[in-house]
Tab-separated table of C-alpha atoms in Angstrom:
chain	number	residue	atom	x	y	z
A	100	MET	CA	133.477	67.597	129.595
A	101	ASP	CA	131.675	64.357	130.430
A	102	GLY	CA	128.083	64.297	129.268
A	103	ILE	CA	128.499	67.057	126.703
A	104	GLY	CA	127.110	66.028	123.327
A	105	THR	CA	129.202	66.134	120.184
A	106	PHE	CA	128.051	67.346	116.776
A	107	VAL	CA	129.981	66.330	113.670
A	108	THR	CA	129.301	67.542	110.146
A	109	PHE	CA	130.962	66.372	106.948
A	110	ASN	CA	130.974	68.934	104.169
A	111	ARG	CA	133.162	71.331	102.242
A	112	ARG	CA	134.574	74.023	104.510
A	113	SER	CA	133.026	76.788	102.405
A	114	ARG	CA	129.567	75.419	103.212
A	115	VAL	CA	130.217	75.151	106.929
A	116	THR	CA	132.011	78.333	107.948
A	117	GLY	CA	132.745	81.770	106.608
A	118	SER	CA	134.332	83.488	109.566
A	119	ALA	CA	135.215	87.174	109.582
A	120	LYS	CA	138.092	87.580	112.038
A	121	LYS	CA	140.166	90.277	110.374
A	122	LYS	CA	139.683	93.661	108.811
A	123	TYR	CA	140.364	93.852	105.100
A	124	VAL	CA	143.459	95.872	104.269
A	125	ALA	CA	142.756	97.932	101.166
A	126	GLY	CA	145.021	97.031	98.268
A	127	SER	CA	146.273	93.797	99.811
A	128	GLY	CA	144.025	91.534	97.736
A	129	LYS	CA	143.784	89.160	100.718
A	130	VAL	CA	140.194	88.482	101.734
A	131	THR	CA	140.542	85.278	103.778
A	132	GLN	CA	138.690	85.614	107.108
A	133	THR	CA	137.569	89.165	106.294
A	134	PRO	CA	133.940	90.349	105.925
A	135	GLN	CA	134.542	90.831	102.198
A	136	GLY	CA	135.838	87.283	101.861
A	137	SER	CA	132.977	85.818	103.884
A	138	PHE	CA	130.418	87.582	101.699
A	139	ARG	CA	132.122	86.273	98.575
A	140	THR	CA	131.827	82.749	100.015
A	141	LEU	CA	128.151	83.407	100.773
A	142	GLN	CA	127.491	84.430	97.171
A	143	SER	CA	129.437	81.443	95.832
A	144	ASN	CA	127.270	79.133	97.933
A	145	ALA	CA	124.131	80.918	96.736
A	146	ARG	CA	125.247	80.399	93.134
A	147	GLU	CA	125.799	76.689	93.715
A	148	MET	CA	122.399	76.325	95.367
A	149	LEU	CA	120.580	78.231	92.611
A	150	GLU	CA	122.338	76.277	89.872
A	151	GLY	CA	121.001	73.170	91.596
A	152	CYS	CA	117.542	74.599	90.885
A	153	GLY	CA	118.357	74.651	87.176
A	154	MET	CA	118.821	78.422	87.247
A	155	VAL	CA	121.502	80.085	85.117
A	156	VAL	CA	123.646	82.278	87.390
A	157	PRO	CA	126.704	84.436	86.571
A	158	GLU	CA	130.127	83.763	88.055
A	159	VAL	CA	130.870	85.535	91.321
A	160	GLY	CA	134.212	86.561	89.860
A	161	ASP	CA	137.801	86.096	90.964
A	162	VAL	CA	139.017	87.969	94.040
A	163	GLU	CA	140.539	90.852	92.103
A	164	THR	CA	137.399	91.443	90.029
A	165	TYR	CA	135.159	91.010	93.056
A	166	LEU	CA	137.039	93.642	95.048
A	167	GLU	CA	137.137	96.079	92.155
A	168	ARG	CA	133.623	95.729	90.739
A	169	GLY	CA	131.645	93.673	93.215
A	170	PRO	CA	130.229	90.174	92.672
A	171	GLY	CA	128.690	89.156	89.361
A	172	PHE	CA	125.263	89.090	91.033
A	173	LEU	CA	123.628	89.507	94.443
A	174	ALA	CA	121.398	86.931	96.120
A	175	TRP	CA	119.797	87.444	99.525
A	176	LEU	CA	118.016	84.265	100.651
A	177	HIS	CA	116.087	83.984	103.923
A	178	PRO	CA	117.052	80.821	105.884
A	179	SER	CA	113.376	79.850	106.185
A	180	LEU	CA	113.334	79.132	102.460
A	181	GLY	CA	114.848	75.815	103.525
A	182	PRO	CA	117.051	75.884	105.382
A	183	LEU	CA	118.132	72.725	103.545
A	184	TRP	CA	119.254	73.275	99.979
A	185	SER	CA	117.167	70.266	98.958
A	186	VAL	CA	114.093	72.194	100.150
A	187	MET	CA	115.031	75.477	98.488
A	188	GLN	CA	115.681	73.657	95.230
A	189	GLN	CA	112.083	72.407	95.193
A	190	LYS	CA	110.733	75.940	95.557
A	191	ILE	CA	112.763	77.371	92.667
A	192	HIS	CA	112.828	75.813	89.196
A	193	GLY	CA	114.769	77.089	86.210
A	194	GLY	CA	115.098	80.741	85.325
A	195	GLU	CA	118.116	82.999	85.055
A	196	LEU	CA	119.944	85.784	86.825
A	197	LYS	CA	121.546	88.046	84.252
A	198	GLN	CA	124.977	89.585	84.804
A	199	GLY	CA	124.720	92.122	87.628
A	200	ALA	CA	121.230	90.992	88.679
A	201	GLU	CA	119.982	91.064	92.266
A	202	LEU	CA	117.476	88.632	93.775
A	203	GLY	CA	116.182	89.113	97.303
A	204	LEU	CA	113.872	86.489	98.817
A	205	ASP	CA	112.938	87.608	102.324
A	206	ILE	CA	110.153	85.038	102.398
A	207	ALA	CA	109.622	81.334	103.121
A	208	GLU	CA	106.463	80.497	101.137
A	209	VAL	CA	107.563	81.170	97.578
A	210	ALA	CA	107.411	79.275	94.284
A	211	LEU	CA	109.482	80.493	91.327
A	212	GLU	CA	109.371	78.799	87.936
A	213	ASP	CA	111.339	80.072	84.924
A	214	VAL	CA	111.818	83.541	86.412
A	215	VAL	CA	114.381	85.748	84.665
A	216	VAL	CA	115.875	88.717	86.519
A	217	ASP	CA	117.710	91.379	84.528
A	218	GLY	CA	118.004	94.060	87.185
A	219	CYS	CA	116.654	93.872	90.717
A	220	LEU	CA	113.802	91.791	92.182
A	221	GLN	CA	113.039	92.017	95.907
A	222	ILE	CA	110.283	89.921	97.505
A	223	THR	CA	109.605	90.763	101.144
A	224	ALA	CA	107.093	89.128	103.476
A	225	GLU	CA	106.242	91.024	106.639
A	226	ASN	CA	105.284	87.664	108.161
A	227	VAL	CA	107.943	85.170	107.064
A	228	VAL	CA	107.069	82.240	109.338
A	229	GLY	CA	104.168	83.640	111.372
A	230	ARG	CA	102.286	86.694	112.546
A	231	GLN	CA	104.065	89.446	114.422
A	232	GLU	CA	102.423	90.386	117.703
A	233	ALA	CA	103.317	93.089	120.183
A	234	ARG	CA	104.965	91.892	123.366
A	235	GLU	CA	103.263	92.512	126.656
A	236	GLY	CA	104.265	95.943	127.798
A	237	GLY	CA	104.820	97.080	124.212
A	238	ALA	CA	108.543	96.291	124.085
A	239	GLY	CA	109.047	94.975	120.552
A	240	THR	CA	107.246	92.101	118.833
A	241	VAL	CA	107.132	88.320	119.044
A	242	THR	CA	106.565	85.854	116.191
A	243	ARG	CA	103.613	83.474	116.475
A	244	PHE	CA	104.420	80.642	114.089
A	245	GLY	CA	101.526	79.648	111.837
A	246	GLU	CA	99.831	79.854	108.446
A	247	GLU	CA	99.406	83.637	108.506
A	248	VAL	CA	102.426	84.365	106.318
A	249	GLY	CA	103.172	86.061	103.028
A	250	ARG	CA	103.106	83.910	99.879
A	251	CYS	CA	104.394	84.550	96.358
A	252	ARG	CA	104.190	82.518	93.151
A	253	LEU	CA	105.865	83.605	89.913
A	254	ARG	CA	105.781	81.556	86.722
A	255	GLY	CA	107.305	82.598	83.406
A	256	VAL	CA	107.986	86.115	84.735
A	257	THR	CA	110.764	88.373	83.407
A	258	VAL	CA	111.899	91.357	85.474
A	259	GLU	CA	113.779	94.097	83.617
A	260	ASN	CA	115.072	97.287	85.238
A	261	ALA	CA	118.266	99.299	85.768
A	262	GLY	CA	118.909	97.429	89.019
A	263	VAL	CA	122.007	97.937	91.164
A	264	ALA	CA	124.146	101.039	90.775
A	265	TRP	CA	127.351	99.003	90.621
A	266	GLU	CA	129.585	102.044	90.147
A	267	ASP	CA	128.335	103.771	93.315
A	268	GLU	CA	131.178	104.087	95.825
A	269	GLU	CA	128.710	103.940	98.745
A	270	ASN	CA	128.045	100.253	98.094
A	271	ALA	CA	129.244	97.894	100.827
A	272	TYR	CA	127.788	94.549	99.820
A	273	TRP	CA	128.808	92.639	102.933
A	274	LYS	CA	126.904	95.231	104.985
A	275	ALA	CA	123.862	94.845	102.687
A	276	ARG	CA	124.360	98.491	101.770
A	277	VAL	CA	123.432	98.628	98.112
A	278	GLN	CA	122.513	101.631	95.976
A	279	ARG	CA	119.936	100.899	93.285
A	280	LEU	CA	118.860	102.764	90.171
A	281	GLU	CA	115.612	100.822	89.786
A	282	GLU	CA	114.020	97.791	91.378
A	283	CYS	CA	110.900	95.666	91.329
A	284	ARG	CA	109.626	95.269	94.894
A	285	ILE	CA	106.888	92.947	96.092
A	286	VAL	CA	105.848	93.718	99.668
A	287	LEU	CA	103.454	91.365	101.450
A	288	HIS	CA	101.825	92.666	104.619
A	289	GLY	CA	100.585	90.094	107.126
A	290	GLN	CA	98.892	87.165	105.378
A	291	ALA	CA	99.035	88.447	101.810
A	292	GLU	CA	99.636	86.728	98.481
A	293	PHE	CA	101.114	87.800	95.145
A	294	GLU	CA	100.938	85.930	91.854
A	295	ALA	CA	102.162	86.651	88.350
A	296	ALA	CA	102.448	84.455	85.270
A	297	ASP	CA	103.739	84.865	81.720
A	298	VAL	CA	104.451	88.571	82.020
A	299	THR	CA	107.374	90.979	81.691
A	300	ILE	CA	107.677	93.622	84.410
A	301	SER	CA	109.779	96.477	83.067
A	302	GLY	CA	111.102	99.469	84.967
A	303	ALA	CA	110.665	100.431	88.611
A	304	HIS	CA	107.596	98.925	90.293
A	305	THR	CA	106.398	98.427	93.849
A	306	PHE	CA	103.563	95.968	94.425
A	307	GLU	CA	102.251	96.314	97.962
A	308	VAL	CA	99.636	93.798	99.077
A	309	PRO	CA	97.592	94.487	102.236
A	310	ASP	CA	96.961	91.881	104.910
A	311	GLY	CA	94.273	89.384	103.920
A	312	PHE	CA	94.410	90.099	100.179
A	313	ARG	CA	95.737	88.419	97.045
A	314	MET	CA	97.181	90.378	94.119
A	315	SER	CA	97.419	88.891	90.629
A	316	VAL	CA	99.458	90.487	87.840
A	317	SER	CA	99.167	89.533	84.181
A	318	ALA	CA	99.885	91.063	80.779
A	319	ALA	CA	97.351	93.653	79.615
A	320	GLU	CA	96.157	93.911	76.023
A	321	ASP	CA	97.915	97.274	75.592
A	322	GLY	CA	101.239	95.729	76.554
A	323	GLY	CA	101.175	97.021	80.110
A	324	LEU	CA	100.274	95.233	83.325
A	325	HIS	CA	96.848	94.147	84.507
A	326	THR	CA	96.523	94.030	88.301
A	327	GLU	CA	93.709	92.506	90.342
A	328	LEU	CA	93.316	92.707	94.120
A	329	GLU	CA	90.853	90.466	95.914
A	330	PRO	CA	90.382	89.299	99.507
A	331	LEU	CA	91.441	85.799	100.490
A	332	VAL	CA	88.449	83.461	100.636
A	333	ASN	CA	87.398	83.105	104.286
A	334	GLY	CA	90.789	84.538	105.192
A	335	ASN	CA	92.496	81.265	104.245
A	336	PRO	CA	95.590	80.908	102.040
A	337	SER	CA	94.887	79.847	98.459
A	338	TRP	CA	97.895	77.499	98.498
A	339	ARG	CA	100.588	76.227	100.805
A	340	TRP	CA	103.617	74.012	100.643
A	341	GLN	CA	102.905	70.556	102.037
A	342	TYR	CA	105.888	68.854	103.631
A	343	SER	CA	106.618	65.153	104.015
A	344	PHE	CA	109.506	63.641	105.947
A	345	PRO	CA	110.098	60.075	104.710
A	346	GLY	CA	112.270	57.796	106.773
A	347	ILE	CA	112.884	59.971	109.820
A	348	PHE	CA	113.358	57.973	113.025
A	349	GLY	CA	111.644	54.950	111.494
A	350	GLN	CA	108.450	56.864	110.721
A	351	THR	CA	106.897	58.694	107.826
A	352	CYS	CA	105.310	62.081	108.366
A	353	GLU	CA	102.745	63.598	106.016
A	354	ILE	CA	100.946	66.903	106.227
A	355	SER	CA	97.613	67.234	104.439
A	356	GLU	CA	94.776	69.746	104.289
A	357	ASP	CA	91.220	68.738	105.158
A	358	SER	CA	88.046	70.361	103.844
A	359	SER	CA	87.896	72.827	106.726
A	360	GLY	CA	91.287	74.248	105.803
A	361	GLU	CA	92.857	72.917	108.974
A	362	ILE	CA	96.240	71.205	108.942
A	363	GLU	CA	96.280	67.558	109.951
A	364	LEU	CA	99.518	65.888	110.995
A	365	VAL	CA	99.626	62.156	110.312
A	366	MET	CA	102.350	59.915	111.732
A	367	GLU	CA	102.581	56.348	110.501
A	368	GLU	CA	105.015	53.635	111.444
A	369	ALA	CA	107.376	52.772	108.610
A	370	GLU	CA	107.654	49.179	107.444
A	371	GLU	CA	110.400	47.225	109.148
A	372	VAL	CA	113.227	46.181	106.854
A	373	GLU	CA	116.459	44.382	107.511
A	374	ALA	CA	119.318	46.715	106.773
A	375	GLU	CA	122.597	47.921	108.125
A	376	GLU	CA	122.573	50.660	110.726
A	377	PRO	CA	122.081	53.899	108.727
A	378	SER	CA	124.233	56.936	109.136
A	379	ALA	CA	122.736	60.036	110.732
A	380	VAL	CA	122.449	61.633	107.310
A	381	GLU	CA	120.705	58.613	105.804
A	382	ALA	CA	118.345	58.361	108.756
A	383	ALA	CA	117.292	61.966	108.299
A	384	GLY	CA	116.263	61.308	104.699
A	385	GLU	CA	115.219	64.068	102.335
A	386	LEU	CA	112.532	66.690	102.850
A	387	ASN	CA	110.082	66.652	99.950
A	388	LEU	CA	107.503	69.268	99.037
A	389	ARG	CA	104.382	69.046	96.926
A	390	SER	CA	104.393	71.757	94.291
A	391	PRO	CA	101.971	74.655	94.836
A	392	LEU	CA	102.386	76.053	91.323
A	393	THR	CA	98.740	75.194	90.786
A	394	SER	CA	96.152	76.025	93.445
A	395	GLU	CA	94.760	73.257	95.558
């Protein structure tokens, strides 16, 4: 065992592990270490994270209610949103999930401000963290990390539809098997962008944005939706999150965009200060993002 590194984390157990070691026995009411119990923990954590964004979120429900009717909401959050909660909570501000609402964010570059979901909203980026390329020989794909990802910004948007069919016996939430009556789907192919502001999207809708294009949705004069589709200027994203890492390993790290649209990474030595030896958590600092809710 000599020479093997040790990793220690201090946190509530529910944030660290949600093991599924046993099969749930119907009627027992005992969900500890079962897939059903692990999924309930996952949704409880999602609720806590979203409430930290200032979002109003329903209760998951006690075990009996959860087993009988399902959770009070569904949230599917891609790890690349953060993965730190402090990062996710800078990408989402305010808003509300109504009772029985479903929010799916299969995307990393997203900015939500005062978004209300009464039904189902699914945002899916084909390229979450980079472009998908075919492997040599044609066996599957490989991700090339980069700027060519899907992006979505919603501000003051309300989504209203019939949403999840909660009474459907085919639902198995921990398997992500969910029957829906209606949903609002935003699908971003390749490097595509979607934006909407101050609009209510009612009923079933699918917004599909092709690679290299930006779709904007606003309220039309007749009460419907006005949609515009335009190519990205010079194929470049119209906005991006800019990350800074203050206080990591005695340095500050800033990412900025120059006039050519290229990303420049700047590392500067931090000022020396006399202080006690910081803990690993303190040394890591917080990850801060500059808001993209207005275009650069």
